Tab-separated table of C-alpha atoms and ligand atoms in Angstrom:
chain	number	residue	atom	x	y	z
C	282	MET	CA	-45.721	14.512	85.393
C	283	ASP	CA	-47.532	12.373	87.965
C	284	HIS	CA	-50.676	10.525	87.022
C	285	LYS	CA	-52.858	9.944	90.080
C	286	THR	CA	-54.470	6.963	88.364
C	287	PRO	CA	-52.198	5.528	85.687
C	288	ALA	CA	-53.996	4.229	82.596
C	289	ASP	CA	-54.560	0.542	81.924
C	290	PHE	CA	-52.939	-1.286	79.059
C	291	ARG	CA	-55.370	-1.950	76.229
C	292	PRO	CA	-57.323	-5.202	76.642
C	293	ASP	CA	-55.766	-6.714	73.505
C	294	PHE	CA	-52.220	-5.724	74.562
C	295	LEU	CA	-49.672	-8.114	73.071
C	296	TRP	CA	-47.615	-9.347	76.003
C	297	GLY	CA	-44.854	-11.189	74.252
C	298	ALA	CA	-41.170	-12.028	74.308
C	299	ALA	CA	-38.499	-11.921	71.619
C	300	THR	CA	-35.717	-13.928	69.987
C	301	SER	CA	-33.904	-13.899	66.666
C	302	ALA	CA	-33.182	-16.845	64.390
C	303	TYR	CA	-29.396	-16.970	64.434
C	304	GLN	CA	-29.203	-16.462	68.190
C	305	VAL	CA	-31.670	-19.208	69.155
C	306	GLU	CA	-32.121	-21.769	66.379
C	307	GLY	CA	-28.752	-23.488	65.905
C	308	ALA	CA	-28.841	-26.104	63.084
C	309	TRP	CA	-26.779	-23.605	61.168
C	310	ASN	CA	-26.115	-25.970	58.263
C	311	GLU	CA	-29.121	-28.303	58.498
C	312	GLY	CA	-32.398	-28.461	56.615
C	313	GLY	CA	-30.868	-27.021	53.464
C	314	LYS	CA	-29.898	-23.745	55.139
C	315	GLY	CA	-27.132	-21.675	53.557
C	316	PRO	CA	-24.531	-19.786	55.610
C	317	SER	CA	-25.257	-16.259	56.777
C	318	VAL	CA	-22.817	-13.510	57.698
C	319	GLN	CA	-23.267	-14.597	61.314
C	320	ASP	CA	-22.076	-18.132	60.497
C	321	ALA	CA	-19.091	-16.705	58.643
C	322	ARG	CA	-18.256	-14.368	61.474
C	323	THR	CA	-14.891	-14.767	63.173
C	324	ASN	CA	-14.808	-11.808	65.551
C	325	HIS	CA	-16.382	-13.501	68.585
C	326	PRO	CA	-14.726	-12.069	71.661
C	327	GLU	CA	-12.220	-14.469	73.182
C	328	GLY	CA	-13.900	-17.037	75.413
C	329	THR	CA	-17.307	-16.845	73.722
C	330	THR	CA	-18.955	-19.244	71.343
C	331	ASP	CA	-20.306	-19.086	67.798
C	332	PHE	CA	-23.941	-19.552	66.732
C	333	LYS	CA	-23.746	-23.120	65.413
C	334	VAL	CA	-25.899	-24.817	68.069
C	335	ALA	CA	-27.204	-21.756	69.914
C	336	SER	CA	-30.177	-22.904	72.049
C	337	ASP	CA	-31.019	-25.744	69.653
C	338	HIS	CA	-34.480	-24.255	69.184
C	339	TYR	CA	-34.611	-25.667	65.627
C	340	HIS	CA	-34.864	-29.177	67.096
C	341	ARG	CA	-36.718	-28.286	70.294
C	342	PHE	CA	-39.210	-25.660	69.148
C	343	GLU	CA	-42.246	-27.775	70.099
C	344	GLN	CA	-41.085	-28.026	73.703
C	345	ASP	CA	-40.193	-24.328	73.695
C	346	VAL	CA	-43.579	-23.278	72.354
C	347	GLU	CA	-45.234	-25.361	75.105
C	348	LEU	CA	-43.214	-23.374	77.631
C	349	PHE	CA	-44.142	-20.078	75.949
C	350	ALA	CA	-47.799	-21.115	76.229
C	351	GLU	CA	-47.335	-21.962	79.904
C	352	LEU	CA	-45.711	-18.563	80.373
C	353	GLY	CA	-48.940	-17.135	78.981
C	354	LEU	CA	-47.468	-15.272	76.009
C	355	LYS	CA	-50.060	-13.593	73.804
C	356	ALA	CA	-47.425	-12.975	71.136
C	357	TYR	CA	-43.910	-14.076	70.233
C	358	ARG	CA	-41.504	-11.911	68.293
C	359	LEU	CA	-39.132	-14.042	66.237
C	360	SER	CA	-37.148	-13.756	63.029
C	361	ILE	CA	-36.828	-15.903	59.955
C	362	ALA	CA	-33.359	-16.873	58.788
C	363	TRP	CA	-33.248	-15.544	55.224
C	364	SER	CA	-30.707	-18.230	54.244
C	365	ARG	CA	-33.066	-20.999	55.427
C	366	ILE	CA	-35.643	-19.789	52.903
C	367	VAL	CA	-33.275	-18.784	50.096
C	368	PRO	CA	-29.919	-20.439	50.923
C	369	ASP	CA	-27.838	-18.320	48.580
C	370	GLY	CA	-29.909	-15.175	49.013
C	371	ASP	CA	-31.373	-14.851	45.542
C	372	GLY	CA	-31.473	-18.361	44.047
C	373	PRO	CA	-33.811	-21.323	44.559
C	374	VAL	CA	-36.233	-21.418	47.477
C	375	ASN	CA	-35.588	-24.174	50.040
C	376	PRO	CA	-38.765	-26.226	50.719
C	377	GLU	CA	-37.369	-27.605	54.007
C	378	GLY	CA	-36.884	-24.085	55.323
C	379	ILE	CA	-40.384	-23.079	54.253
C	380	ALA	CA	-41.817	-26.163	55.988
C	381	PHE	CA	-39.893	-25.513	59.208
C	382	TYR	CA	-41.440	-22.088	59.729
C	383	HIS	CA	-44.910	-23.389	58.832
C	384	ARG	CA	-44.525	-25.933	61.633
C	385	LEU	CA	-43.286	-23.270	64.039
C	386	PHE	CA	-46.093	-20.792	63.229
C	387	ASP	CA	-48.696	-23.570	63.414
C	388	ALA	CA	-47.454	-24.576	66.855
C	389	LEU	CA	-47.652	-20.965	68.063
C	390	LEU	CA	-51.107	-20.378	66.594
C	391	ALA	CA	-52.396	-23.653	68.043
C	392	HIS	CA	-51.537	-22.193	71.462
C	393	GLY	CA	-53.149	-18.843	70.683
C	394	ILE	CA	-49.768	-17.086	70.441
C	395	GLU	CA	-49.590	-14.371	67.758
C	396	PRO	CA	-46.293	-14.580	65.843
C	397	VAL	CA	-44.702	-11.151	65.259
C	398	LEU	CA	-42.237	-11.732	62.472
C	399	THR	CA	-38.957	-9.957	61.719
C	400	VAL	CA	-37.889	-10.804	58.196
C	401	TYR	CA	-34.233	-9.776	58.600
C	402	HIS	CA	-32.317	-9.724	61.882
C	403	PHE	CA	-28.554	-9.241	61.275
C	404	ASP	CA	-28.173	-12.457	59.221
C	405	LEU	CA	-27.688	-11.560	55.578
C	406	PRO	CA	-26.983	-14.662	53.456
C	407	GLN	CA	-23.209	-14.896	53.060
C	408	ALA	CA	-23.605	-15.476	49.320
C	409	LEU	CA	-25.125	-11.998	48.997
C	410	GLN	CA	-22.385	-10.517	51.153
C	411	ASP	CA	-19.879	-12.048	48.751
C	412	LYS	CA	-21.602	-10.236	45.906
C	413	GLY	CA	-21.339	-6.869	47.622
C	414	GLY	CA	-23.930	-7.111	50.404
C	415	TRP	CA	-25.894	-3.937	51.002
C	416	SER	CA	-23.379	-1.961	48.952
C	417	SER	CA	-25.019	-3.483	45.913
C	418	ARG	CA	-28.521	-2.799	44.655
C	419	VAL	CA	-28.709	-6.525	43.819
C	420	THR	CA	-29.376	-7.073	47.532
C	421	ILE	CA	-32.424	-4.776	47.393
C	422	ASP	CA	-33.939	-6.927	44.643
C	423	ALA	CA	-33.040	-10.114	46.515
C	424	PHE	CA	-34.657	-8.796	49.695
C	425	GLU	CA	-37.859	-7.916	47.902
C	426	ARG	CA	-38.006	-11.330	46.251
C	427	TYR	CA	-37.365	-13.086	49.583
C	428	CYS	CA	-40.124	-11.081	51.250
C	429	LYS	CA	-42.515	-11.869	48.411
C	430	VAL	CA	-41.949	-15.560	49.113
C	431	LEU	CA	-42.695	-14.940	52.805
C	432	PHE	CA	-45.847	-12.947	52.086
C	433	GLU	CA	-47.114	-15.684	49.749
C	434	GLU	CA	-46.289	-18.524	52.109
C	435	TYR	CA	-47.138	-17.070	55.488
C	436	GLY	CA	-49.501	-14.201	54.689
C	437	ASP	CA	-52.488	-15.993	56.193
C	438	LYS	CA	-50.609	-16.819	59.421
C	439	ILE	CA	-48.766	-13.584	60.195
C	440	LYS	CA	-50.491	-10.312	60.948
C	441	TYR	CA	-47.537	-8.275	62.286
C	442	TRP	CA	-44.432	-7.968	60.107
C	443	LEU	CA	-41.168	-6.214	60.980
C	444	THR	CA	-38.853	-5.271	58.134
C	445	ILE	CA	-35.272	-4.826	59.354
C	446	ASN	CA	-34.037	-5.236	62.916
C	447	GLU	CA	-31.897	-2.357	64.168
C	448	GLN	CA	-30.767	-0.950	60.861
C	449	ASN	CA	-29.288	1.950	62.848
C	450	MET	CA	-27.092	-0.402	64.894
C	451	MET	CA	-25.896	-2.174	61.739
C	452	ILE	CA	-24.704	1.212	60.508
C	453	LEU	CA	-23.304	2.572	63.784
C	454	HIS	CA	-21.902	-0.654	65.272
C	455	GLY	CA	-21.745	-3.197	62.454
C	456	ALA	CA	-18.426	-4.634	63.560
C	457	ALA	CA	-19.641	-5.373	67.106
C	458	ILE	CA	-22.768	-7.150	65.889
C	459	GLY	CA	-21.126	-9.012	63.054
C	460	THR	CA	-22.884	-7.412	60.113
C	461	THR	CA	-19.688	-5.830	58.842
C	462	ALA	CA	-16.421	-7.641	59.457
C	463	ALA	CA	-14.029	-6.157	61.988
C	464	GLY	CA	-11.023	-4.897	60.147
C	465	PRO	CA	-9.581	-1.733	58.745
C	466	GLY	CA	-12.843	0.119	59.218
C	467	PRO	CA	-16.618	-0.009	59.114
C	468	GLY	CA	-17.965	-1.178	55.780
C	469	SER	CA	-14.733	-2.807	54.792
C	470	GLY	CA	-16.118	-6.310	55.410
C	471	SER	CA	-15.466	-9.120	53.005
C	472	GLY	CA	-16.974	-8.519	49.647
C	473	SER	CA	-18.276	-5.054	50.340
C	474	GLY	CA	-17.496	-4.743	46.649
C	475	SER	CA	-17.600	-1.019	46.843
C	476	GLY	CA	-14.221	0.203	45.872
C	477	SER	CA	-15.038	3.231	48.019
C	478	GLU	CA	-12.080	4.830	49.740
C	479	ASN	CA	-14.179	6.173	52.554
C	480	PRO	CA	-15.632	3.356	54.683
C	481	LYS	CA	-18.156	5.654	56.286
C	482	ARG	CA	-19.450	6.846	52.948
C	483	GLU	CA	-19.847	3.201	52.030
C	484	LEU	CA	-21.852	2.563	55.186
C	485	TYR	CA	-24.290	5.348	54.419
C	486	ARG	CA	-24.651	4.031	50.901
C	487	GLN	CA	-25.593	0.663	52.405
C	488	ASN	CA	-27.970	2.486	54.709
C	489	HIS	CA	-29.665	4.150	51.742
C	490	HIS	CA	-30.069	0.777	50.035
C	491	MET	CA	-31.601	-0.758	53.161
C	492	MET	CA	-34.056	2.117	53.341
C	493	LEU	CA	-35.044	1.527	49.727
C	494	ALA	CA	-35.408	-2.189	50.437
C	495	GLN	CA	-37.579	-1.483	53.457
C	496	ALA	CA	-39.819	0.923	51.533
C	497	ARG	CA	-40.247	-1.568	48.700
C	498	VAL	CA	-41.297	-4.464	50.910
C	499	THR	CA	-43.561	-2.249	53.006
C	500	ARG	CA	-45.396	-1.331	49.845
C	501	LEU	CA	-45.374	-4.916	48.597
C	502	CYS	CA	-46.835	-6.117	51.881
C	503	HIS	CA	-49.702	-3.642	51.567
C	504	ASP	CA	-50.304	-4.655	47.954
C	505	MET	CA	-50.330	-8.370	48.707
C	506	LEU	CA	-51.839	-8.605	52.195
C	507	GLN	CA	-54.761	-6.337	52.900
C	508	THR	CA	-55.030	-6.915	56.644
C	509	ALA	CA	-51.341	-7.259	57.513
C	510	LYS	CA	-49.495	-4.576	59.444
C	511	ILE	CA	-45.847	-3.805	58.817
C	512	GLY	CA	-43.265	-1.532	60.413
C	513	PRO	CA	-39.523	-0.973	60.937
C	514	ALA	CA	-37.714	-2.109	64.118
C	515	PRO	CA	-34.820	0.232	64.934
C	516	ASN	CA	-33.102	0.582	68.315
C	517	ILE	CA	-34.388	3.891	69.652
C	518	SER	CA	-33.425	5.743	72.797
C	519	VAL	CA	-33.412	9.409	73.591
C	520	VAL	CA	-30.068	11.143	73.899
C	521	TYR	CA	-29.602	13.452	76.891
C	522	PRO	CA	-27.281	16.461	77.002
C	523	ALA	CA	-24.644	16.148	79.732
C	524	GLY	CA	-25.636	19.569	81.039
C	525	SER	CA	-27.498	22.734	80.185
C	526	HIS	CA	-24.642	24.294	78.190
C	527	PRO	CA	-26.165	25.099	74.777
C	528	ASP	CA	-23.301	23.280	73.032
C	529	ASP	CA	-24.142	20.097	74.949
C	530	VAL	CA	-27.823	20.466	74.064
C	531	LEU	CA	-26.883	20.885	70.422
C	532	ALA	CA	-24.630	17.803	70.575
C	533	ALA	CA	-27.541	15.768	71.988
C	534	SER	CA	-29.838	17.051	69.270
C	535	ASP	CA	-27.266	16.085	66.616
C	536	PHE	CA	-26.806	12.586	67.989
C	537	ASN	CA	-30.577	12.130	68.317
C	538	ALA	CA	-30.824	12.949	64.620
C	539	ILE	CA	-27.974	10.627	63.584
C	540	ARG	CA	-28.941	7.740	65.855
C	541	ASN	CA	-32.732	7.871	65.929
C	542	TRP	CA	-34.598	10.299	63.682
C	543	LEU	CA	-32.646	9.519	60.517
C	544	TYR	CA	-34.209	6.059	60.586
C	545	LEU	CA	-37.714	6.869	61.747
C	546	ASP	CA	-38.154	9.993	59.584
C	547	MET	CA	-37.273	7.926	56.554
C	548	ALA	CA	-39.587	5.061	57.505
C	549	VAL	CA	-42.536	7.318	58.325
C	550	TYR	CA	-42.165	10.332	56.026
C	551	GLY	CA	-39.974	8.863	53.296
C	552	THR	CA	-37.491	11.722	53.621
C	553	TYR	CA	-34.035	12.203	55.103
C	554	ASN	CA	-33.908	13.892	58.488
C	555	PRO	CA	-32.521	17.386	57.699
C	556	THR	CA	-29.986	17.493	60.557
C	557	ALA	CA	-28.637	14.045	59.704
C	558	TRP	CA	-28.511	14.946	56.008
C	559	ALA	CA	-26.611	18.161	56.764
C	560	TRP	CA	-24.111	16.144	58.813
C	561	MET	CA	-23.660	13.557	56.071
C	562	THR	CA	-23.160	16.312	53.504
C	563	ALA	CA	-20.604	18.133	55.648
C	564	GLU	CA	-18.720	14.853	56.182
C	565	GLY	CA	-18.807	14.009	52.482
C	566	ILE	CA	-20.655	10.750	53.153
C	567	ALA	CA	-24.157	11.565	51.868
C	568	PRO	CA	-25.391	8.788	49.587
C	569	GLU	CA	-26.090	9.296	45.930
C	570	ILE	CA	-29.805	9.446	45.269
C	571	ALA	CA	-30.622	7.689	41.998
C	572	GLU	CA	-33.557	8.568	39.808
C	573	GLY	CA	-36.745	7.105	41.252
C	574	ASP	CA	-35.313	6.627	44.771
C	575	LEU	CA	-37.303	9.444	46.351
C	576	GLU	CA	-40.558	8.112	44.922
C	577	THR	CA	-39.728	4.632	46.207
C	578	LEU	CA	-38.883	5.949	49.665
C	579	SER	CA	-42.092	7.895	50.013
C	580	ALA	CA	-44.291	5.038	48.794
C	581	GLY	CA	-43.743	2.630	51.689
C	582	ARG	CA	-45.436	3.915	54.853
C	583	PRO	CA	-45.559	1.763	58.005
C	584	ASP	CA	-48.716	0.900	59.961
C	585	PHE	CA	-46.922	0.948	63.299
C	586	LEU	CA	-43.426	1.494	64.685
C	587	ALA	CA	-41.527	-1.223	66.465
C	588	LEU	CA	-38.594	-0.216	68.618
C	589	ASN	CA	-35.965	-1.888	70.759
C	590	TYR	CA	-34.998	-0.058	73.943
C	591	TYR	CA	-32.268	-0.920	76.435
C	592	THR	CA	-30.939	2.389	77.719
C	593	THR	CA	-30.368	6.043	76.934
C	594	ALA	CA	-27.181	7.839	75.892
C	595	THR	CA	-25.732	11.014	77.388
C	596	VAL	CA	-23.470	13.215	75.327
C	597	ALA	CA	-21.463	16.411	75.548
C	598	ALA	CA	-20.078	18.767	72.939
C	599	PRO	CA	-16.914	17.452	71.280
C	600	LEU	CA	-13.566	18.640	72.533
C	601	GLU	CA	-11.497	20.803	70.227
C	602	GLY	CA	-9.596	18.685	67.698
C	603	GLU	CA	-10.634	15.455	69.386
C	604	ALA	CA	-10.448	12.333	67.268
C	605	GLY	CA	-12.843	9.426	67.624
C	606	ALA	CA	-15.805	8.454	65.541
C	607	VAL	CA	-18.711	6.124	66.185
C	608	GLU	CA	-16.576	3.046	65.880
C	609	GLY	CA	-15.951	0.581	68.636
C	610	GLY	CA	-18.587	0.524	71.363
C	611	ASP	CA	-21.709	-1.574	70.860
C	612	GLN	CA	-25.475	-1.174	70.477
C	613	GLN	CA	-25.627	0.830	73.698
C	614	LEU	CA	-22.106	2.082	74.170
C	615	ALA	CA	-21.533	4.764	71.581
C	616	VAL	CA	-18.143	6.380	71.684
C	617	GLY	CA	-18.445	9.667	69.885
C	618	GLU	CA	-18.352	11.375	66.537
C	619	ARG	CA	-15.581	13.779	65.679
C	620	GLY	CA	-16.832	17.356	65.684
C	621	VAL	CA	-20.362	16.319	66.725
C	622	PHE	CA	-20.537	14.758	70.192
C	623	ARG	CA	-18.706	12.674	72.749
C	624	THR	CA	-20.388	10.156	75.015
C	625	VAL	CA	-20.171	10.653	78.760
C	626	SER	CA	-21.432	8.408	81.513
C	627	ASN	CA	-24.620	9.467	83.257
C	628	PRO	CA	-23.952	9.875	87.002
C	629	HIS	CA	-27.648	9.329	87.819
C	630	LEU	CA	-27.875	5.826	86.388
C	631	ALA	CA	-26.783	2.400	87.634
C	632	ARG	CA	-25.285	-0.063	85.175
C	633	THR	CA	-25.753	-3.714	84.312
C	634	GLU	CA	-22.905	-6.166	84.827
C	635	PHE	CA	-22.102	-5.569	81.151
C	636	GLY	CA	-21.857	-1.803	81.497
C	637	TRP	CA	-25.161	-0.711	79.970
C	638	GLU	CA	-26.855	2.062	81.935
C	639	ILE	CA	-30.291	1.251	83.377
C	640	ASP	CA	-32.851	3.971	82.669
C	641	PRO	CA	-36.564	3.114	82.983
C	642	VAL	CA	-37.632	6.782	82.978
C	643	GLY	CA	-35.698	7.195	79.737
C	644	PHE	CA	-37.980	4.496	78.337
C	645	ARG	CA	-41.025	6.654	79.076
C	646	SER	CA	-39.308	9.684	77.505
C	647	THR	CA	-38.362	7.662	74.440
C	648	LEU	CA	-41.904	6.380	73.939
C	649	ARG	CA	-43.300	9.899	74.336
C	650	ASP	CA	-40.817	11.423	71.889
C	651	VAL	CA	-41.540	8.785	69.257
C	652	HIS	CA	-45.284	9.268	69.725
C	653	ASP	CA	-45.004	13.061	69.588
C	654	ARG	CA	-43.054	12.933	66.336
C	655	TYR	CA	-44.903	10.200	64.451
C	656	ARG	CA	-48.349	9.517	66.005
C	657	LEU	CA	-48.315	5.847	65.129
C	658	PRO	CA	-48.970	2.826	67.360
C	659	ILE	CA	-45.755	1.562	68.959
C	660	MET	CA	-44.758	-2.026	69.604
C	661	VAL	CA	-41.769	-2.545	71.890
C	662	THR	CA	-39.886	-5.425	70.317
C	663	GLU	CA	-36.913	-5.656	72.722
C	664	ASN	CA	-36.126	-4.578	76.266
C	665	GLY	CA	-34.250	-6.591	78.843
C	666	LEU	CA	-31.324	-7.221	81.121
C	667	GLY	CA	-28.269	-9.261	80.175
C	668	GLY	CA	-26.652	-10.778	83.251
C	669	TYR	CA	-24.668	-13.732	84.582
C	670	ASP	CA	-27.300	-16.167	85.896
C	671	THR	CA	-26.506	-18.999	88.258
C	672	VAL	CA	-28.475	-22.180	88.853
C	673	GLU	CA	-28.868	-23.138	92.518
C	674	ASP	CA	-30.801	-26.279	93.456
C	675	GLY	CA	-32.543	-26.266	90.091
C	676	LYS	CA	-33.596	-22.616	90.364
C	677	VAL	CA	-32.461	-19.306	88.899
C	678	HIS	CA	-33.195	-16.436	91.273
C	679	ASP	CA	-33.035	-13.612	88.767
C	680	ASP	CA	-34.620	-10.907	90.894
C	681	TYR	CA	-32.361	-8.336	89.126
C	682	ARG	CA	-34.135	-9.160	85.844
C	683	VAL	CA	-37.552	-8.854	87.456
C	684	ALA	CA	-36.517	-5.493	88.931
C	685	TYR	CA	-35.342	-4.236	85.534
C	686	LEU	CA	-38.424	-5.385	83.635
C	687	SER	CA	-40.981	-4.284	86.208
C	688	ALA	CA	-39.442	-0.798	86.406
C	689	HIS	CA	-39.632	-0.501	82.621
C	690	ILE	CA	-43.202	-1.784	82.473
C	691	GLU	CA	-44.203	0.759	85.110
C	692	GLN	CA	-42.723	3.541	82.970
C	693	MET	CA	-44.357	2.120	79.845
C	694	ARG	CA	-47.684	2.314	81.675
C	695	LEU	CA	-46.983	5.975	82.503
C	696	ALA	CA	-46.239	6.566	78.821
C	697	VAL	CA	-49.649	5.064	78.040
C	698	SER	CA	-51.127	7.491	80.587
C	699	ASP	CA	-49.324	10.274	78.701
C	700	GLY	CA	-51.257	9.267	75.575
C	701	VAL	CA	-48.795	6.975	73.822
C	702	ASP	CA	-50.480	4.126	71.933
C	703	VAL	CA	-48.360	1.132	72.967
C	704	ILE	CA	-49.763	-2.063	71.453
C	705	GLY	CA	-47.289	-4.687	72.622
C	706	TYR	CA	-44.177	-5.427	74.637
C	707	HIS	CA	-41.602	-8.140	73.974
C	708	PRO	CA	-38.855	-8.501	76.567
C	709	TRP	CA	-35.561	-9.761	75.246
C	710	SER	CA	-35.526	-12.670	75.471
C	711	ALA	CA	-38.127	-15.436	75.629
C	712	ILE	CA	-35.450	-18.036	76.296
C	713	ASP	CA	-31.691	-17.884	76.823
C	714	LEU	CA	-29.807	-17.471	73.580
C	715	ILE	CA	-26.416	-16.365	72.346
C	716	SER	CA	-25.769	-12.678	72.896
C	717	THR	CA	-25.006	-10.693	69.794
C	718	HIS	CA	-21.392	-10.276	70.787
C	719	GLN	CA	-20.924	-11.581	74.312
C	720	GLY	CA	-21.692	-15.277	74.030
C	721	VAL	CA	-23.850	-17.531	76.192
C	722	SER	CA	-22.769	-16.073	79.522
C	723	LYS	CA	-24.721	-12.872	78.973
C	724	ARG	CA	-28.196	-14.277	79.534
C	725	TYR	CA	-31.535	-12.565	79.004
C	726	GLY	CA	-34.228	-15.290	78.982
C	727	PHE	CA	-37.200	-16.244	81.151
C	728	ILE	CA	-36.175	-19.839	80.442
C	729	HIS	CA	-32.671	-21.013	81.276
C	730	VAL	CA	-30.842	-23.197	78.735
C	731	ASP	CA	-28.376	-25.632	80.236
C	732	ARG	CA	-25.191	-25.055	78.290
C	733	GLU	CA	-21.999	-23.101	78.641
C	734	GLU	CA	-19.889	-21.370	76.032
C	735	PHE	CA	-18.181	-24.517	74.748
C	736	ASP	CA	-19.789	-27.278	76.822
C	737	LEU	CA	-23.203	-28.002	75.339
C	738	LYS	CA	-24.285	-30.118	78.360
C	739	ASP	CA	-27.867	-31.315	77.777
C	740	LEU	CA	-29.359	-28.009	76.603
C	741	GLY	CA	-32.226	-28.651	79.045
C	742	ARG	CA	-34.824	-25.965	79.781
C	743	LEU	CA	-35.497	-24.531	83.248
C	744	ARG	CA	-38.045	-21.908	84.285
C	745	LYS	CA	-36.339	-18.965	86.043
C	746	ASP	CA	-38.001	-16.970	88.823
C	747	SER	CA	-38.691	-14.253	86.230
C	748	PHE	CA	-40.776	-16.800	84.293
C	749	PHE	CA	-43.298	-17.064	87.141
C	750	TRP	CA	-43.269	-13.311	87.717
C	751	TYR	CA	-44.000	-12.552	84.021
C	752	GLN	CA	-46.689	-15.234	83.957
C	753	GLN	CA	-48.561	-13.395	86.746
C	754	LEU	CA	-47.968	-10.025	85.144
C	755	ILE	CA	-49.517	-11.166	81.862
C	756	LYS	CA	-52.499	-12.659	83.705
C	757	SER	CA	-53.210	-9.273	85.274
C	758	ASN	CA	-52.658	-7.393	81.974
C	759	GLY	CA	-49.614	-5.647	83.377
C	760	SER	CA	-50.859	-4.531	86.761
C	761	ALA	CA	-49.207	-7.228	88.924
M	85	BGP	C1	-30.128	-5.923	70.146
M	85	BGP	C2	-30.294	-7.013	69.119
M	85	BGP	C3	-30.539	-8.371	69.670
M	85	BGP	C4	-29.883	-8.668	70.993
M	85	BGP	C5	-29.894	-7.476	71.946
M	85	BGP	C6	-29.040	-7.649	73.160
M	85	BGP	O1	-29.289	-4.931	69.636
M	85	BGP	O2	-31.358	-6.708	68.253
M	85	BGP	O3	-30.256	-9.298	68.660
M	85	BGP	O4	-28.700	-9.303	70.875
M	85	BGP	O5	-29.505	-6.287	71.328
M	85	BGP	O6	-27.702	-7.374	72.815
M	85	BGP	P1	-26.481	-8.257	73.266
M	85	BGP	O7	-26.809	-9.639	72.840
M	85	BGP	O8	-25.308	-7.699	72.556
M	85	BGP	O9	-26.393	-8.110	74.735
C-alpha cells in the first residue's frame, strides 16, 4: 500500500542505539564481577576473540557517553551484567557493580539520554549454570531476586525495562550464541543438570522456566514501580512461504508460530501459542506445567513490546523423510525442522557480507503483523548491518550501513503510516563491539573502536560516516 504522505514519527520518538554488557564492557573479572556463561564460553569460531576486553567500555564509558550525546541520542539501550550485580547469581550483592551502573546511568541522564535497560542479555552467571541453569527452577528465583535489586536501586532512573533479550534465539540457536555449550546437542551444556535424554525437551523446559521468570519480574516491576514500563525483547521477523503451494504456506505458518508467536503470545496473553503447543506435543517435548504456573504466566502483562529485527526467513514444506532440525545456523540462518519446514534462500533479497538477507520491506510487514496481533506500542531494540569496515585516512566510509539503516527507517515510517505505534528505534550498535559469534571483524557501530581480534591497539574511538548521517537524521526526527 502506498501512502501519498507518509506519517511523521511521534515528537517524543526515542531515537537510540543499542549494546549489550558482555559485548561492549570488557573488565570481565574486575570490580567484583563473577564469570558469566559468555566468559566461560570456548566455542568462539577460529580466528575470533573472546569477550575479556571487548570495547573497554567499562573503563571508557564517560568518553563513550559524551560521543553518544554528540550523536544526539535520545535514548540508549544497554544491558546490565547480572554477574556484576550478583557475582554468583544468587548470593551476595556486589556494591562495586551497583555503583558502576549508577555512574553510567547518571552520565546518560546528565546528557538527557534515556537509558532503556535489558536486565538479561545472554550472560547468565556461570555459577547458576553450574547449578542447572534454566533447567532448574532455582534460576527463576535467582532472576526475580536479581531484578528486585535492580528495581530498588535504579527504579528512579530507569523508565523502560526489557526482561530477556532474544529468548527465542537462546532456544533455537543457543550453541551459536553461547548460551548453551556446543556439544552433543542443544541443552546439553555444562551443568544443564537435567538428566533428560532428549536435549530438545530440555530446551523447551528451560524455555518454560524463562517464561515464568519473565512473568514474575514483569509483575514485580508493576508492583514496585508505578510509572515504569516493561516488556520482552525477542528477535521477531515474519516468515515467508517459498511459494503459493499450500504446503509451503503451512510450513511458513508453523515456523512463524515456533519462532515468533510462541514467545509473544506467552508474553502478552500468558498462554502457549496453540500451533507451537501442538508441535511440541507431537514431538514429545512439551514442558510439564506445574501447579500455579498458568496463574503466574497470565499475571505478568507487558506495557510495550520490544523486538530485534535483522531479516526475514523464507521456508518451504519439508522433504519426505528429510533429517535436520533447528540446530546449527545462527540468529538469522535457521536450517529447518524435521517434518515442519526447511529454509530456502529468498531470490529477491541481497545479502550482507555475513550471509544475512537484507529485507527492509519485511521490517514493515513484521511491525504490522506484531501490531495486528497484539496492539501494544513497539520499541525496536536492534536492527543493523554487520560488515567489515576499513579505516582510510582516519575515516570509515560505511555507506553500506547508511543504506541499510535508511531503508529500514523508511519502511518503519511506512509502518507508522499503516497505524503501528512505534515508540523508539535502536540500531545495533551504538559503538563497535564483539559480535555474538563472529568476533571483532563483524562491526556494527556508529563509532569505530581501534582494535583487532587479538591486537588490542589503543582501543581509540573514531566517528564513522554513519555517525554524522544518524546525527542529522535524529535532528530531523527521522525525515532526513
Ligand atoms: C542479536 C543479539 C545481539 C547481537 C546481534 C548481532 O541476536 O541480541 O547481541 O549480537 O544479534 O548478531 P551477531 O553479533 O551475531 O552478528
